[in-house]
């Protein structure tokens, strides 16, 4: 089931992305972008990355695309509504796209996925997952995930609806933001290090704050630029 | 009917071997598939039935407020089947699309609205453990899914090929983009107080009596509730913020060109979202499925600890309590709609950007600083927790941190332990042991 869903969502994501390129109307492009981004979010959910999937929905689908359509609606006249590409532009963008594809695929093929899989399997209690050999280690779709969790009977008791490994990334992410890495610092095997004691990560709070301040500065700058005309009037008066 | 409400154990119930006619049916597919189907049916019922009732209530309350009777005939008394009559009428109507419309987007837009509104119900806990998808990021993902709804409305407005619709869609987009900000900030206040995004845990922390509800927790959260309620009014396009469908200026706003079922989808989604945000407000600020009377809550919780029947009782009773709270808030929304005049678009934006955003920021800061001030002055984090401690699964934060420092293996289990929501109260004690055994140091 998880595999089938993966292929379904991957197909929809790719098809939506192609439709974005092929459609001529800007609003339809935005719509296909929504389809593509939503299925990307669903792919994140398949990977048990629930927080990242929700963020994808909130920021890209709920935020960015709505703003995009809003902008199109405000300026929806003349040349911006329908986009006709000249052959030269098609060739240019095709070259750029192919170059990017080559870059991405070379990166994908250069990664040692088998080593990665063993690492994943170790951290995910390998024996409990039947098919973890792919990029989506636990096949998880809410509602029918239990079809894959036949091992749950041998565990003592199964409490709650979700399996313990599913849908619970938020707390770990929040703790990691503050510098507490449950997966690294508090692993039992981390005790026998050459350092003697486990090392605590530094966290991402400071970079996060720097980025937010940066975005705030950008926002203020945009507001300043948008108000520039009115400032001239004030000075003249 | 027992299995029907103990949804967290539906799958176990199916697996354990059911009675004769049912085991033939359940044998056809894996238990997980049946559990998914049952959950979908339940969420569909919770999505459709409140909308059904509230559409009738809207007409009835509107009639009473305007000194009319409202519907009186359909269904015998009080016109209680009026929504069904509306539905039958709407199904019969012709499905029209204007010539100037972008046909594909025009036809798809109502589905986006309905699907996003429906999907949000998946994350809403109706009672102790009565939630289709219990996850740590519950509130976050519910708001994320709900925010997709505006996209359908904007697309409907744009693709109709009508100026009224375009104006309605643009107003809706501008309004939503602005009101998402105070909505997020006020929704974060209970999250900060509870220390979790998990809606079930947020309710558990408010158990033990009305004085533990977040609305009564401190002055800032008290006002935060009203700001949240106002913002949800706006995010549902309810009057006085219903600029997107302002009948007096825009004919019907974004749904001017729609007819029949597609039109009714917009309304189904609107009433379902009204119910959803009301239930969300009840969960975040008003104690969710707890009655707020310490004796009743304690009795229910101890019954649930002692027996499965008690747990069943807690779930059913809790669901009813939550439905009553949400229904009352929907009533207030209807009341406001038929009492207050509609704002102008500039007034709507002023209300949001000049008043609600600064207010919510101030309330957020205040709610965060309040416990610190309280600790320095009185030495305890709240004024009254000592009299009526919460009866639920509250794990005090100092204890949790201490547990991290004791043994590394328990650190994971503590988080995992808390994260698996929709757990039963009575299993609290041995659950810790169980997760200790099963997790064994592996994170996620």
XYZ file of C-alpha atoms in Angstrom:
681
model
C 0.000 0.000 0.000
C 2.718 2.426 0.934
C 4.610 1.705 -2.250
C 1.503 2.148 -4.368
C 0.742 5.425 -2.636
C 4.314 6.561 -3.127
C 4.112 5.952 -6.860
C 0.697 7.578 -7.036
C 1.800 10.742 -5.263
C 5.097 10.858 -7.109
C 3.217 10.565 -10.387
C 0.813 13.339 -9.409
C 3.661 15.567 -8.243
C 5.584 15.122 -11.487
C 2.473 15.424 -13.626
C 1.460 18.609 -11.855
C 4.915 20.048 -12.339
C 4.835 19.249 -16.054
C 1.365 20.750 -16.336
C 2.685 23.959 -14.725
C 5.201 24.232 -17.522
C 2.803 23.335 -20.314
C -0.195 25.474 -19.386
C -0.498 28.981 -20.746
C -2.771 30.608 -18.183
C -1.068 31.884 -15.054
C -3.902 30.943 -12.716
C -4.012 27.425 -14.127
C -0.290 27.223 -13.576
C -0.869 28.167 -9.971
C -3.539 25.504 -9.695
C -1.237 22.811 -11.073
C 1.442 24.073 -8.724
C -0.976 23.472 -5.860
C -1.554 19.906 -7.056
C 2.165 19.292 -7.301
C 2.962 20.843 -3.916
C 0.127 19.007 -2.194
C 1.328 15.655 -3.426
C 4.837 16.574 -2.324
C 3.368 17.192 1.126
C 1.687 13.796 0.953
C 5.041 12.271 0.090
C 6.405 13.848 3.257
C 3.556 12.268 5.193
C 4.428 8.928 3.665
C 7.916 9.420 5.044
C 6.442 10.071 8.520
C 7.748 13.617 8.289
C 4.440 14.986 9.478
C 5.707 18.364 10.575
C 7.519 19.001 7.303
C 4.435 17.925 5.372
C 2.203 20.255 7.352
C 4.696 23.066 6.870
C 4.695 22.398 3.151
C 0.907 22.701 3.122
C 0.780 25.804 5.268
C 3.588 27.784 3.684
C 3.522 26.794 0.043
C -0.088 25.854 -0.620
C -1.860 28.025 1.916
C 0.533 30.943 1.766
C 2.685 31.297 -1.302
C 0.240 30.102 -3.942
C -2.599 32.141 -2.490
C -0.367 35.211 -2.602
C 0.631 34.301 -6.141
C -2.979 34.026 -7.296
C -3.796 37.213 -5.428
C -1.023 38.993 -7.303
C -2.207 37.574 -10.616
C -5.749 38.692 -9.913
C -4.585 42.215 -9.128
C -2.586 42.409 -12.327
C -4.684 40.116 -14.463
C -4.762 42.067 -17.667
C -2.716 42.227 -20.810
C 0.504 40.316 -21.089
C 0.582 38.732 -17.647
C -2.557 36.673 -17.894
C -1.469 34.277 -20.608
C 2.158 33.508 -21.151
C 3.302 32.691 -24.656
C 6.843 31.474 -24.857
C 8.952 32.198 -27.874
C 11.013 29.274 -29.254
C 14.195 30.932 -28.057
C 12.911 31.034 -24.513
C 11.850 27.414 -24.742
C 15.357 26.408 -25.798
C 16.977 28.487 -23.065
C 14.758 27.192 -20.310
C 15.075 23.662 -21.666
C 18.847 23.872 -21.428
C 18.677 25.234 -17.906
C 16.185 22.577 -16.880
C 18.236 19.764 -18.352
C 21.350 21.071 -16.639
C 19.535 21.123 -13.331
C 18.186 17.641 -13.930
C 21.707 16.412 -14.656
C 22.949 18.020 -11.445
C 20.194 16.489 -9.328
C 20.440 13.047 -10.866
C 24.213 12.988 -10.542
C 23.773 13.850 -6.871
C 21.175 11.122 -6.429
C 23.346 8.510 -8.056
C 26.453 9.525 -6.162
C 24.855 8.888 -2.762
C 25.463 5.491 -1.217
C 21.827 4.585 -0.590
C 22.547 1.103 0.669
C 24.661 2.451 3.502
C 21.975 4.969 4.212
C 19.399 2.227 4.332
C 21.290 0.243 6.910
C 21.613 3.384 9.020
C 17.900 4.042 8.699
C 17.035 0.475 9.462
C 19.181 0.572 12.573
C 17.483 3.675 13.860
C 14.021 2.426 13.010
C 14.103 -0.994 14.651
C 14.729 -2.723 11.387
C 12.903 -5.946 12.055
C 9.624 -4.200 12.643
C 9.313 -2.839 9.128
C 8.786 -5.188 6.293
C 9.908 -3.059 3.398
C 12.327 -0.359 4.286
C 14.611 -0.651 1.327
C 13.442 2.492 -0.387
C 13.479 6.148 0.272
C 10.228 5.800 2.182
C 11.228 3.629 5.066
C 7.950 3.145 6.779
C 4.945 2.948 4.658
C 2.581 5.037 6.516
C -0.717 6.379 5.526
C -3.044 7.300 8.302
C -5.881 4.931 8.518
C -4.445 1.876 6.882
C -0.991 1.957 8.349
C -1.884 -0.828 10.695
C -2.019 -3.194 7.817
C 1.754 -3.169 7.866
C 2.274 -3.380 11.557
C 1.728 -7.002 12.179
C 4.581 -6.963 14.619
C 2.449 -5.014 17.023
C 1.038 -8.141 18.545
C 4.379 -9.282 19.840
C 5.015 -5.924 21.476
C 3.426 -5.879 24.878
C 0.546 -3.476 24.348
C -0.275 -1.094 21.552
C -1.672 2.133 22.888
C -3.093 4.950 20.905
C -4.085 4.945 17.324
C -0.794 5.687 15.681
C 2.145 3.384 15.807
C 4.802 4.804 18.130
C 7.026 5.641 15.186
C 4.502 7.587 13.175
C 3.481 11.182 13.271
C 5.618 12.183 16.171
C 8.400 14.234 14.706
C 7.299 17.592 16.060
C 8.685 17.211 19.545
C 12.009 15.945 18.302
C 12.248 18.781 15.806
C 11.457 21.349 18.468
C 13.995 19.864 20.834
C 16.594 19.743 18.069
C 15.973 23.407 17.348
C 16.974 24.108 20.926
C 19.971 21.787 20.716
C 18.682 18.571 22.250
C 19.041 15.728 19.782
C 17.235 12.661 21.050
C 18.450 10.601 18.119
C 22.111 11.470 18.582
C 22.901 12.626 22.078
C 20.845 10.166 24.052
C 21.362 6.989 22.111
C 22.432 4.156 24.362
C 25.452 3.410 22.185
C 26.574 7.003 22.434
C 27.818 6.218 25.932
C 30.771 4.199 24.876
C 32.307 7.007 22.847
C 35.945 7.858 22.886
C 34.924 11.137 24.479
C 33.574 9.341 27.487
C 30.386 11.401 27.612
C 27.902 12.261 24.941
C 28.228 15.586 23.191
C 25.276 17.951 23.078
C 24.464 19.678 19.815
C 24.435 23.434 19.592
C 20.953 23.727 18.128
C 19.560 25.835 15.363
C 17.856 28.568 17.321
C 20.454 31.246 16.523
C 20.518 30.579 12.751
C 16.743 30.489 12.815
C 16.574 33.865 14.519
C 19.133 35.314 12.117
C 17.031 34.178 9.182
C 13.897 35.672 10.733
C 15.614 39.004 11.301
C 16.819 38.852 7.726
C 13.273 38.294 6.498
C 12.057 41.155 8.654
C 14.669 43.438 7.096
C 13.539 42.336 3.643
C 9.941 43.078 4.609
C 10.809 46.543 5.874
C 12.824 47.186 2.720
C 9.934 46.129 0.509
C 7.553 48.354 2.415
C 10.019 51.241 2.084
C 10.335 50.732 -1.664
C 6.588 50.512 -2.079
C 6.097 53.774 -0.194
C 8.853 55.670 -2.017
C 6.534 57.720 -4.226
C 4.523 59.036 -1.360
C 7.656 60.119 0.504
C 8.639 62.362 -2.382
C 5.291 64.119 -2.143
C 5.723 64.705 1.553
C 9.132 66.304 1.058
C 7.876 68.624 -1.637
C 5.065 69.854 0.524
C -22.524 0.011 19.201
C -19.686 -0.319 21.612
C -17.020 -0.567 18.934
C -18.333 2.415 17.109
C -17.191 4.924 19.655
C -14.080 3.191 20.819
C -12.523 4.086 17.522
C -8.967 3.814 18.684
C -9.484 0.127 19.075
C -11.527 -0.466 15.943
C -8.733 -2.296 14.297
C -8.023 -4.485 17.288
C -11.699 -5.184 17.541
C -11.846 -6.243 13.906
C -8.742 -8.362 14.288
C -9.934 -10.032 17.451
C -12.651 -11.821 15.479
C -16.073 -10.333 15.272
C -19.503 -11.897 15.425
C -20.925 -13.990 12.626
C -22.346 -11.689 9.954
C -19.620 -9.112 10.381
C -16.617 -11.417 10.155
C -17.664 -12.363 6.613
C -17.510 -8.700 5.631
C -14.355 -7.870 7.533
C -12.597 -10.892 6.103
C -12.633 -9.302 2.671
C -9.915 -6.758 3.368
C -7.180 -6.145 5.961
C -8.328 -4.793 9.273
C -6.508 -1.521 8.661
C -8.551 -0.865 5.551
C -11.786 -1.398 7.441
C -10.586 0.819 10.248
C -9.818 3.505 7.682
C -13.264 3.144 6.127
C -14.960 3.349 9.516
C -12.984 6.416 10.461
C -13.780 8.060 7.170
C -17.456 7.369 7.689
C -17.305 8.845 11.172
C -15.460 11.939 10.069
C -17.953 12.289 7.249
C -20.789 12.128 9.743
C -19.143 14.754 11.914
C -18.556 16.869 8.830
C -22.027 16.621 7.383
C -24.419 16.441 10.306
C -23.366 19.618 12.130
C -23.590 21.480 8.840
C -27.045 20.020 8.340
C -28.162 21.193 11.759
C -26.506 24.584 11.652
C -27.980 25.535 8.276
C -31.378 24.970 9.827
C -30.300 26.848 12.965
C -29.107 29.761 10.877
C -32.534 30.132 9.285
C -34.351 29.680 12.540
C -32.172 32.065 14.539
C -32.229 34.619 11.739
C -36.008 34.421 11.709
C -36.304 34.881 15.439
C -33.859 37.774 15.511
C -35.800 39.495 12.752
C -39.090 38.827 14.541
C -40.123 36.133 12.083
C -40.764 32.457 12.659
C -38.271 30.982 10.240
C -39.025 27.586 8.748
C -42.024 25.951 10.410
C -43.421 23.263 8.111
C -40.804 20.819 6.860
C -40.461 17.786 9.108
C -43.508 18.435 11.241
C -42.513 20.947 13.900
C -39.939 23.755 13.787
C -39.033 22.968 10.190
C -36.198 20.801 11.401
C -35.882 19.019 8.043
C -35.477 22.283 6.167
C -31.823 21.514 5.356
C -32.891 18.252 3.738
C -35.466 20.076 1.652
C -32.763 22.549 0.633
C -30.477 19.708 -0.310
C -33.118 17.994 -2.435
C -33.830 21.252 -4.180
C -30.154 21.908 -4.845
C -29.528 18.430 -6.249
C -32.278 18.956 -8.794
C -30.867 22.236 -10.044
C -28.997 22.483 -13.297
C -25.224 22.696 -13.093
C -24.432 25.864 -14.994
C -21.109 27.363 -15.988
C -20.845 30.800 -17.612
C -19.362 31.112 -21.071
C -16.676 33.476 -19.874
C -15.596 31.084 -17.122
C -12.420 29.067 -17.033
C -14.416 25.846 -17.048
C -11.875 23.515 -15.482
C -11.067 25.750 -12.520
C -14.715 26.752 -12.191
C -15.755 23.130 -11.778
C -12.854 22.197 -9.488
C -12.971 25.127 -7.072
C -15.896 23.864 -4.916
C -14.139 20.559 -4.442
C -11.003 22.238 -3.128
C -13.113 24.071 -0.568
C -15.019 20.986 0.550
C -12.042 18.669 0.598
C -9.869 20.980 2.670
C -12.669 21.643 5.114
C -13.362 17.918 5.349
C -9.711 16.996 5.752
C -9.362 19.362 8.682
C -11.847 17.222 10.608
C -9.401 14.336 10.506
C -7.236 16.052 13.073
C -9.974 17.222 15.407
C -10.351 15.139 18.567
C -14.022 14.879 19.467
C -13.361 13.248 22.769
C -10.798 11.370 24.766
C -9.128 9.238 22.114
C -11.873 9.880 19.583
C -9.778 11.261 16.755
C -9.135 9.895 13.295
C -5.487 10.912 13.056
C -3.754 11.714 16.311
C -0.459 13.399 15.720
C 1.939 15.655 17.530
C 1.527 18.449 15.035
C -2.274 18.272 15.321
C -3.126 21.947 15.648
C -0.493 22.976 13.128
C -1.662 20.594 10.451
C -5.331 21.346 11.105
C -4.718 25.044 10.514
C -2.546 24.231 7.493
C -5.259 22.126 5.884
C -7.911 24.673 6.711
C -5.837 27.406 5.080
C -6.129 25.625 1.739
C -9.844 26.357 1.788
C -9.285 29.983 0.814
C -7.551 28.827 -2.333
C -10.747 27.246 -3.618
C -12.678 30.419 -2.907
C -10.134 32.600 -4.672
C -10.100 30.246 -7.641
C -13.905 30.258 -7.725
C -13.907 34.030 -7.747
C -11.293 34.228 -10.450
C -12.551 31.508 -12.771
C -16.191 32.609 -12.813
C -15.501 35.253 -15.417
C -17.653 37.735 -13.551
C -16.663 41.002 -11.966
C -18.710 40.350 -8.839
C -17.003 37.040 -8.340
C -13.579 38.506 -9.001
C -14.126 41.199 -6.396
C -15.381 38.629 -3.916
C -12.383 36.407 -4.503
C -9.922 39.303 -4.185
C -11.485 40.480 -0.967
C -11.367 36.964 0.403
C -7.716 36.590 -0.513
C -6.743 39.917 1.041
C -8.766 39.167 4.149
C -7.402 35.675 4.613
C -3.787 36.650 4.096
C -4.176 39.278 6.805
C -6.228 37.295 9.287
C -3.989 34.242 9.210
C -1.454 36.255 11.219
C -3.537 36.951 14.354
C -5.115 33.515 14.004
C -1.717 31.880 14.221
C -0.520 34.063 17.076
C -3.611 33.542 19.226
C -3.676 29.818 18.498
C -0.077 29.599 19.661
C -0.918 30.968 23.127
C -2.569 27.734 24.391
C 0.195 25.796 22.681
C 2.821 27.675 24.663
C 0.892 27.139 27.872
C 0.347 23.445 27.259
C 3.794 22.805 25.854
C 2.395 20.733 23.006
C 0.754 21.126 19.607
C -1.193 17.958 20.183
C -4.867 18.828 20.533
C -5.633 15.863 22.753
C -2.860 16.750 25.169
C -3.939 20.385 25.204
C -7.353 19.237 26.417
C -5.882 16.834 28.957
C -3.914 19.640 30.553
C -7.138 21.599 30.979
C -8.851 18.787 32.833
C -9.847 18.927 36.470
C -12.251 21.823 36.509
C -13.094 25.063 34.775
C -10.346 26.896 36.637
C -7.842 24.889 34.641
C -9.277 25.975 31.330
C -6.862 28.163 29.475
C -9.397 30.937 29.131
C -9.384 31.327 32.916
C -5.696 30.702 33.253
C -4.664 34.321 33.257
C -6.009 37.682 32.070
C -4.101 37.519 28.798
C -5.533 34.197 27.739
C -8.983 35.422 28.684
C -8.752 38.172 26.107
C -6.867 35.930 23.714
C -9.931 33.721 23.494
C -12.062 36.598 22.290
C -9.433 37.699 19.801
C -9.247 34.132 18.541
C -13.005 33.946 18.215
C -13.119 37.230 16.289
C -10.386 36.067 13.958
C -12.125 32.783 13.293
C -15.248 34.735 12.405
C -13.215 36.554 9.791
C -11.436 33.467 8.544
C -14.815 31.797 8.009
C -16.126 34.848 6.152
C -18.877 35.218 8.706
C -20.566 38.542 9.239
C -19.441 41.185 10.022
C -16.480 40.054 7.922
C -18.420 38.456 5.046
C -17.008 40.804 2.455
C -16.370 37.997 0.019
C -20.069 37.373 -0.468
C -21.470 40.776 0.400
C -24.980 40.332 -0.979
C -25.843 44.005 -1.003
C -22.875 44.993 -3.176
C -21.578 41.912 -4.955
C -24.776 39.928 -5.634
C -23.259 36.779 -4.164
C -19.545 37.489 -4.218
C -17.394 34.557 -5.181
C -20.336 32.191 -5.623
C -22.455 34.475 -7.801
C -22.149 32.231 -10.846
C -22.563 28.918 -9.075
C -25.731 26.902 -8.915
C -26.966 23.590 -7.664
C -24.631 21.204 -5.924
C -21.485 23.202 -6.546
C -23.053 26.156 -4.801
C -24.167 23.976 -1.940
C -20.624 22.642 -1.546
C -19.490 26.134 -0.620
C -22.152 26.331 2.023
C -21.568 22.869 3.348
C -17.892 23.749 3.739
C -18.706 27.072 5.351
C -20.939 25.589 8.012
C -18.593 22.692 8.589
C -15.710 25.156 9.052
C -17.815 27.188 11.461
C -18.270 24.073 13.519
C -14.617 23.165 13.143
C -13.228 26.467 14.374
C -15.743 26.508 17.210
C -14.649 23.059 18.299
C -11.050 24.205 17.944
C -11.733 27.209 20.165
C -13.384 24.906 22.697
C -10.369 22.620 22.625
C -7.793 25.375 22.855
C -9.434 27.581 25.453
C -12.575 26.020 26.905
C -11.421 22.685 28.197
C -12.460 20.581 25.231
C -14.536 17.607 26.290
C -14.344 18.280 30.033
C -17.405 19.711 31.651
C -15.450 22.054 33.879
C -17.155 20.806 37.039
C -14.444 19.068 39.080
C -16.742 16.459 40.615
C -18.113 15.253 37.287
C -14.730 15.337 35.569
C -13.036 13.469 38.386
C -15.796 10.885 38.529
C -15.636 10.318 34.777
C -11.875 10.114 34.760
C -11.782 7.617 37.615
C -14.518 5.560 35.951
C -12.467 5.519 32.786
C -9.459 4.377 34.750
C -11.338 1.532 36.374
C -13.233 -0.037 33.471
C -13.680 -0.128 29.734
C -17.309 0.799 30.177
C -16.243 3.879 32.081
C -13.869 4.794 29.293
C -16.704 4.388 26.842
C -18.880 6.599 28.998
C -16.161 9.236 29.200
C -15.779 9.243 25.445
C -19.456 9.480 24.640
C -20.148 12.038 27.329
C -17.044 14.023 26.395
C -18.062 14.076 22.758
C -21.448 15.452 23.717
C -19.869 18.099 25.913
C -17.606 19.193 23.081
C -20.500 19.244 20.624
C -22.521 21.384 23.026
C -19.660 23.838 23.501
C -19.007 24.081 19.778
C -22.715 24.355 19.066
C -23.055 27.235 21.492
C -20.215 29.048 19.789
C -21.780 28.458 16.391
C -24.954 29.948 17.822
C -22.982 33.015 18.879
C -21.580 33.262 15.346
C -25.097 33.170 13.901
C -26.273 35.674 16.483
C -23.439 38.040 15.552
C -24.198 37.661 11.871
C -27.776 38.772 12.253
C -26.975 41.537 14.713
C -23.965 43.423 13.430
C -23.798 45.294 10.123
C -21.147 44.383 7.610
C -17.829 46.224 7.722
C -16.300 47.932 4.705
C -13.210 46.315 3.228
C -10.918 49.039 4.566
C -12.505 48.661 7.998
C -11.916 44.935 7.827
C -8.250 45.448 7.035
C -7.929 48.129 9.711
C -9.500 45.851 12.277
C -7.001 43.174 11.473
C -3.759 45.031 10.889
C -4.153 47.921 13.307
C -6.014 46.243 16.143
C -6.050 42.470 16.076
C -2.401 41.888 15.158
C -0.956 44.208 17.835
C -3.466 42.914 20.350
C -2.592 39.314 19.670
C 1.138 40.076 19.854
C 0.645 41.831 23.181
C -1.516 39.016 24.523
C 1.014 36.458 23.386
C 3.832 38.265 25.178
C 1.702 38.694 28.258
C 0.639 35.067 28.348
C 4.252 33.989 28.016
C 5.538 36.342 30.697
C 2.683 35.787 33.146
C 3.939 32.486 34.586
C 7.424 33.955 35.035
C 6.047 36.959 36.900
C 3.804 34.706 38.918
C 6.676 32.444 39.871
C 8.800 35.331 41.077
C 5.938 36.851 43.053
C 4.060 33.875 44.482
C 6.414 30.995 43.906
C 4.032 28.855 41.843
C 3.213 28.822 38.161
C -0.538 29.119 38.510
C -2.825 30.484 41.136
C -5.128 27.560 41.645
C -3.622 24.313 40.371
C -2.928 23.309 43.942
C -6.612 23.222 44.795
C -7.864 21.366 41.752
C -5.036 19.537 40.058
C -5.689 18.228 36.556
C -6.852 14.641 36.551
C -5.640 13.788 33.119
C -2.304 12.762 31.782
C -0.478 15.909 32.658
C 3.226 15.361 33.011
C 4.809 18.312 34.799
C 7.601 19.793 32.755
C 10.251 19.691 35.517
C 9.646 15.967 35.957
C 10.034 15.381 32.260
C 13.331 17.212 32.107
C 14.563 15.367 35.155
C 13.744 12.129 33.449
C 15.949 13.101 30.532
C 18.888 13.592 32.793
C 18.457 10.385 34.698
C 18.792 7.712 32.074
C 19.261 8.367 28.405
C 17.075 5.454 27.366
C 14.124 6.951 29.131
C 14.445 10.249 27.354
C 13.083 8.838 24.144
C 10.383 6.913 25.833
C 9.222 10.010 27.655
C 8.684 11.833 24.407
C 7.280 8.861 22.603
C 5.108 8.205 25.544
C 3.579 11.601 25.477
C 3.333 11.724 21.760
C 1.099 8.763 21.327
C -2.124 10.531 21.953
C -5.514 9.036 22.283
C -4.127 6.857 24.947
C -6.293 5.699 27.722
C -6.016 7.165 31.127
C -6.241 3.869 32.888
C -3.245 2.589 30.986
C -1.073 5.456 32.121
C 0.982 3.466 34.543
C 1.783 0.379 32.542
C 2.058 2.333 29.334
C 5.280 3.892 30.518
C 6.640 0.414 31.094
C 5.377 -0.776 27.722
C 6.985 2.029 25.767
C 10.177 1.561 27.711
C 10.254 -1.993 26.497
C 9.234 -1.375 22.936
C 11.203 1.746 22.157
C 14.551 0.617 23.493
C 16.405 3.743 22.587
C 15.315 4.066 18.977
C 13.968 7.482 18.134
C 11.157 7.620 15.605
